[in-house]
PDB file of C-alpha atoms in Angstrom:
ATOM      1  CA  UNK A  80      27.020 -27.849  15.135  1.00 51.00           C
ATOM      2  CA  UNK A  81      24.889 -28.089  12.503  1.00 45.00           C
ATOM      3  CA  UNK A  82      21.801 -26.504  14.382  1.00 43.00           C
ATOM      4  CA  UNK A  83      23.550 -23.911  15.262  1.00 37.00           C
ATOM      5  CA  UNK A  84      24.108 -23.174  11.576  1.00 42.00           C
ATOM      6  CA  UNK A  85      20.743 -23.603  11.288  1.00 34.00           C
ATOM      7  CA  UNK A  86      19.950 -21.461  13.839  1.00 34.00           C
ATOM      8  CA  UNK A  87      22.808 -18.468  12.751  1.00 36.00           C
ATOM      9  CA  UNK A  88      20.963 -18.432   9.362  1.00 42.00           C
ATOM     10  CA  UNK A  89      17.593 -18.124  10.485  1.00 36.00           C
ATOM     11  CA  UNK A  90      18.703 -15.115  12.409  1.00 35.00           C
ATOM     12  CA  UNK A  91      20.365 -13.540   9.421  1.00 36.00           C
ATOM     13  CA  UNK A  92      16.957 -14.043   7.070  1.00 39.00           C
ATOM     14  CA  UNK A  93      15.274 -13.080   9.592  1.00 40.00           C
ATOM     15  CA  UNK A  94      16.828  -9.804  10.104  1.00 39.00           C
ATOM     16  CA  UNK A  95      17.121  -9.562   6.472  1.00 41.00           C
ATOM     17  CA  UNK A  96      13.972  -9.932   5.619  1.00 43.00           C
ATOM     18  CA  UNK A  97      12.427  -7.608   8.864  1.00 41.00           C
ATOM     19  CA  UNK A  98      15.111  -4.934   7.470  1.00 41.00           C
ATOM     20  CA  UNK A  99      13.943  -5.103   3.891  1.00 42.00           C
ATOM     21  CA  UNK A 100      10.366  -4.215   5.335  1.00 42.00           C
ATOM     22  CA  UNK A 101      11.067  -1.818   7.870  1.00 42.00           C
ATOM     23  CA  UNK A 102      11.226   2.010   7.356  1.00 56.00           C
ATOM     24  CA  UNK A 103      11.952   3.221   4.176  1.00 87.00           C
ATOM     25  CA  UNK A 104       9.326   5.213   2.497  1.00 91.00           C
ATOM     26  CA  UNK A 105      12.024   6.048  -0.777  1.00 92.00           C
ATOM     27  CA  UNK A 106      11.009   2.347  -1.945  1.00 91.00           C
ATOM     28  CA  UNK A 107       7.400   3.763  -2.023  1.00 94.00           C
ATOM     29  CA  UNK A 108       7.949   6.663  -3.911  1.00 94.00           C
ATOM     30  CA  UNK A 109       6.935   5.657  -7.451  1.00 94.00           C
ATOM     31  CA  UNK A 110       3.348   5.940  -6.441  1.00 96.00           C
ATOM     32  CA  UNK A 111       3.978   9.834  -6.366  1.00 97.00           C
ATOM     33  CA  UNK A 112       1.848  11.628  -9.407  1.00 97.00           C
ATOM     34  CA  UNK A 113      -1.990  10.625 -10.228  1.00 98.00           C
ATOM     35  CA  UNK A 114      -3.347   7.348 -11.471  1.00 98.00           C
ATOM     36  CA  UNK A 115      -6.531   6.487 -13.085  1.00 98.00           C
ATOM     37  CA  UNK A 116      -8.263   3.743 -12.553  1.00 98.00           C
ATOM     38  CA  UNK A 117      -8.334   1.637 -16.008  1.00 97.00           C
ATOM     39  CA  UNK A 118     -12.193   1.767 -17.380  1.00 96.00           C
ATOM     40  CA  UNK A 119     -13.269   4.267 -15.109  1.00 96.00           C
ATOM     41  CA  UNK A 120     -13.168   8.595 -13.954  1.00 96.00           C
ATOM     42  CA  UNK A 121     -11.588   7.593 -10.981  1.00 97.00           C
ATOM     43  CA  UNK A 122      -8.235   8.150  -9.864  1.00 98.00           C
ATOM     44  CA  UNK A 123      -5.259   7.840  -6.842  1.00 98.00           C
ATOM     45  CA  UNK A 124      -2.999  10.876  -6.798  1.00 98.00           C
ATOM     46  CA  UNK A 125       0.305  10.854  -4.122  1.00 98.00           C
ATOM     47  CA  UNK A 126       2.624  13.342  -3.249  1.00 97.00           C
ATOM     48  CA  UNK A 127       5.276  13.800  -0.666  1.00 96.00           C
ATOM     49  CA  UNK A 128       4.725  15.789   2.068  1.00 95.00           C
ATOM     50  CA  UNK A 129       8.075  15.666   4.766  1.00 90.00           C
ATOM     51  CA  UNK A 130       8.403  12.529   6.099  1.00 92.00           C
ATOM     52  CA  UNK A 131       5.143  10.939   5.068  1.00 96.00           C
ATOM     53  CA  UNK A 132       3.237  10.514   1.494  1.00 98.00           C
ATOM     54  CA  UNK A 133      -0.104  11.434   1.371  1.00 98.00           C
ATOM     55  CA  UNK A 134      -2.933  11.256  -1.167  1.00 98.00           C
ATOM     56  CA  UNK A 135      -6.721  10.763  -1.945  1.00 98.00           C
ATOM     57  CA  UNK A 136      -8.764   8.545  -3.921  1.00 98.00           C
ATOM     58  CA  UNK A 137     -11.470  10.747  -5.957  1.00 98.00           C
ATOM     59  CA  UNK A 138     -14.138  10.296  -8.793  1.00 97.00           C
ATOM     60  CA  UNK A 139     -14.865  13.069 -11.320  1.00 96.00           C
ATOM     61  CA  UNK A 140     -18.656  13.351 -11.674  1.00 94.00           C
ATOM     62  CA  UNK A 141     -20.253  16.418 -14.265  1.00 94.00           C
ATOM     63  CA  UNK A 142     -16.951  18.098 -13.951  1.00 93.00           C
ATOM     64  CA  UNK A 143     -16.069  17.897 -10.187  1.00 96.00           C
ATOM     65  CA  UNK A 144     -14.012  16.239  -8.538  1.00 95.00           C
ATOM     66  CA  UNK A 145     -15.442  14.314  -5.634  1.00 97.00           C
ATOM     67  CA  UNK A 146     -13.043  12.758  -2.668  1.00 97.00           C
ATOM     68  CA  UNK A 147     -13.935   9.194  -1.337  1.00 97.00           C
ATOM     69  CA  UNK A 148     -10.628   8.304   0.419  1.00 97.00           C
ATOM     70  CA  UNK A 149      -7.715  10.100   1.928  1.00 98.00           C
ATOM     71  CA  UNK A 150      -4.690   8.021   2.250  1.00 98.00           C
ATOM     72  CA  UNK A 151      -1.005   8.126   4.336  1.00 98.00           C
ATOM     73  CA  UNK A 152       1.649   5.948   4.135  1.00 98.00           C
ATOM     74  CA  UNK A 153       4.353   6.923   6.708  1.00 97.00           C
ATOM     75  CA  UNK A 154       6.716   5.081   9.353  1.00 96.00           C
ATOM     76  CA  UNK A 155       5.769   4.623  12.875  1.00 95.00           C
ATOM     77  CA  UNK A 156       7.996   2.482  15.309  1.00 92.00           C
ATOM     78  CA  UNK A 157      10.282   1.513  12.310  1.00 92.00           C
ATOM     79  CA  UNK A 158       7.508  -0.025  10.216  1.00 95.00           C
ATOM     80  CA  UNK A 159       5.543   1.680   7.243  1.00 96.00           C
ATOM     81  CA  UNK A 160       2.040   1.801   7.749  1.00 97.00           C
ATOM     82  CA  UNK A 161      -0.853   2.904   5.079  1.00 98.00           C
ATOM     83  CA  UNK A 162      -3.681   3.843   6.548  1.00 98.00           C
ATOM     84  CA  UNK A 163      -7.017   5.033   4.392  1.00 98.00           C
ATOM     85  CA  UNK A 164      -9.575   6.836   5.723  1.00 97.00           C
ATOM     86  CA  UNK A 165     -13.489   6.326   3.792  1.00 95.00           C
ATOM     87  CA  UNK A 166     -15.014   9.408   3.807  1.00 93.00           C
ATOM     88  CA  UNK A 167     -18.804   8.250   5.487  1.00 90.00           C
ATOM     89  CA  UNK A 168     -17.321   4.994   7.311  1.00 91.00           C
ATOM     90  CA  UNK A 169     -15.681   4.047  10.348  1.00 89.00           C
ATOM     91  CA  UNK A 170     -16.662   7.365  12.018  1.00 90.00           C
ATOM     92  CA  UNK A 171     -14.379   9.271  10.015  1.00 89.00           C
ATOM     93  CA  UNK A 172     -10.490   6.981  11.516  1.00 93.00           C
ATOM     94  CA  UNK A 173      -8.726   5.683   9.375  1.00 96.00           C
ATOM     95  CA  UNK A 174      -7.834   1.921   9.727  1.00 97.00           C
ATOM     96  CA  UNK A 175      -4.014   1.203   9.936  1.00 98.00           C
ATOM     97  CA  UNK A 176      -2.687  -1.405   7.687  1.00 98.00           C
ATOM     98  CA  UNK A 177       1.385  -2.540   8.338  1.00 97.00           C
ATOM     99  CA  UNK A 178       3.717  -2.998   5.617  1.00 97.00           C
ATOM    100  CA  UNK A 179       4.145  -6.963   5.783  1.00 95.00           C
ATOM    101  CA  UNK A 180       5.125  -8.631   2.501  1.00 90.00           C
ATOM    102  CA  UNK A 181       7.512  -6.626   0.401  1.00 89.00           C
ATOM    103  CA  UNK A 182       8.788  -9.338  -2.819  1.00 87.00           C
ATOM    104  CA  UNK A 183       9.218  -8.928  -6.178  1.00 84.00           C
ATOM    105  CA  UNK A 184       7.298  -5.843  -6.431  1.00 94.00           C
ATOM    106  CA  UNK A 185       4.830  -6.479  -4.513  1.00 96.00           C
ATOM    107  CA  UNK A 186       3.883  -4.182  -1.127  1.00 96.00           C
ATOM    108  CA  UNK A 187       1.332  -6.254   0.768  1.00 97.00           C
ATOM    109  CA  UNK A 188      -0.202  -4.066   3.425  1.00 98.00           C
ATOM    110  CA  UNK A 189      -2.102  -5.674   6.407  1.00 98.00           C
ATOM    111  CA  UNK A 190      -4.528  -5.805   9.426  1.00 98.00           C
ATOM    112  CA  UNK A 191      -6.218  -9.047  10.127  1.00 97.00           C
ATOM    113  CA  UNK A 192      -8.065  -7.730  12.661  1.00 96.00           C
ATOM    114  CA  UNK A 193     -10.627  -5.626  10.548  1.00 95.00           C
ATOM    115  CA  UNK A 194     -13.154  -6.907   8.855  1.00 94.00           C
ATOM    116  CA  UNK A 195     -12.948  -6.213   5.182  1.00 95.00           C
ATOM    117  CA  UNK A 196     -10.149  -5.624   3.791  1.00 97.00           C
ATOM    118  CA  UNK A 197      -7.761  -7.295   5.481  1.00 98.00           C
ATOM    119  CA  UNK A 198      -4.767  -6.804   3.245  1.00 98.00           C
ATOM    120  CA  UNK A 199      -4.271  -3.849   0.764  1.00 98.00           C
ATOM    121  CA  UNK A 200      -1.349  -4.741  -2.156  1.00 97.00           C
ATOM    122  CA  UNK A 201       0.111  -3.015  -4.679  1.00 97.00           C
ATOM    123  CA  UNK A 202       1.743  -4.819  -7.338  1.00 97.00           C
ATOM    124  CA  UNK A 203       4.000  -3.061  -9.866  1.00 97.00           C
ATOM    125  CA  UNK A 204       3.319  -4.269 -13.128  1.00 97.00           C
ATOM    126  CA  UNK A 205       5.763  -1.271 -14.751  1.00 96.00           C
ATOM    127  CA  UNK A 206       6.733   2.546 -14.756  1.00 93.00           C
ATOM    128  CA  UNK A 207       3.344   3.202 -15.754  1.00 97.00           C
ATOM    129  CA  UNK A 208       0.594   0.569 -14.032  1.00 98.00           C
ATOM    130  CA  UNK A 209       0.025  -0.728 -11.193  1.00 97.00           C
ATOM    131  CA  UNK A 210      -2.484  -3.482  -9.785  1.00 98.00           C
ATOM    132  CA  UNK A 211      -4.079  -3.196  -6.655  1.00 98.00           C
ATOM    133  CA  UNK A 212      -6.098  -5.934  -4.818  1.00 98.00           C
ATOM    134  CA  UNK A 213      -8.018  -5.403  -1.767  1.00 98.00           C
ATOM    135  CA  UNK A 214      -8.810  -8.537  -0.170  1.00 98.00           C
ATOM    136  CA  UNK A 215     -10.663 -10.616   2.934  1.00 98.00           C
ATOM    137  CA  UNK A 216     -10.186 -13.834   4.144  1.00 97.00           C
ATOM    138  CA  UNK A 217      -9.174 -16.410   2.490  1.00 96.00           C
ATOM    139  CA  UNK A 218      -7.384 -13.907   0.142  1.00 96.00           C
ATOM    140  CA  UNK A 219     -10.801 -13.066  -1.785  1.00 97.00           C
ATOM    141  CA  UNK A 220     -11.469  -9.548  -3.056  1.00 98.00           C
ATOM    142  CA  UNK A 221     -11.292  -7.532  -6.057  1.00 98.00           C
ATOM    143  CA  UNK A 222      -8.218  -6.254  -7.928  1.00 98.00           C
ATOM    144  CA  UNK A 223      -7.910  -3.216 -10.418  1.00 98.00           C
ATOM    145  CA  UNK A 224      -5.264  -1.731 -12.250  1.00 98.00           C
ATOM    146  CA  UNK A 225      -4.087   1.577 -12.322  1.00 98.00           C
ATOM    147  CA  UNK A 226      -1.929   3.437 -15.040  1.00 98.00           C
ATOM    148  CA  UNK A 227      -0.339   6.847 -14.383  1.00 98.00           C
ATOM    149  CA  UNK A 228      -0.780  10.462 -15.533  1.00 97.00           C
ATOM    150  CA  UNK A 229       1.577  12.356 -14.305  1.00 84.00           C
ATOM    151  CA  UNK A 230       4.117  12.724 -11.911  1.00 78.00           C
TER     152      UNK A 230
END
């Protein structure tokens, strides 16, 4: 009896916790607007377009604004993926990254089959900054923070 209580709730946070994960790009909507990277002329701007968000990292350089990354987060297959595409890497595909760990503010995108990154999070610190960390094995990386500019 008792193991299959055991078992019943396993099942239940299980499915709980897959559900909380799964396909709902509303939960990723505060990223909408433009950020700028604290310290530094570069920013992350979002924006909905149907069922996906899209956006771009840039630098401004003499005046210009000069793309480095274009970015997507949509569903596929009932999981949220982000995928980034580096302009001048990877023969211009972006590398998919699944939704994995979503906790206390806290999206943890991931693909432990590429080489570096392997996991992409963004961290809500509040309404206004965010902290990303983009790390390898053994969790190591670098982390920034972002603060917004507009919607």
């Amino acid at each position: 009896m008792k193991t299959l209580r055991l078992v019943v709730i396993l099942l239940l946070l299980t499915t709980y916790n897959a559900y909380s994960q799964n396909a709902n790009l509303q939960q990723l909507e505060f990223l909408i607007g433009t950020w700028k990277i604290e310290g530094k002329e570069s920013y992350e701007s979002w924006e909905k377009k149907k069922d996906k968000l899209t956006g771009q990292s840039y630098k401004i350089k003499n005046g210009q604004s000069i793309v480095t990354e274009h970015l997507e987060l949509k569903v596929e297959k009932n999981q949220i993926i982000y995928t980034p595409i580096v302009l001048n890497q990877n023969d211009g595909k972006g590398i998919p990254f699944k939704l994995k760990l979503l906790q206390q503010k806290v999206f943890s995108f991931e693909n432990p089959d590429h080489d570096f990154p392997k996991k992409i999070q963004y961290k809500i610190l509040n309404d206004n900054e965010l902290q990303i960390s983009v790390l390898g094995d053994d969790d190591k990386g670098f982390s920034y923070k972002l603060i917004k500019q507009s919607q």
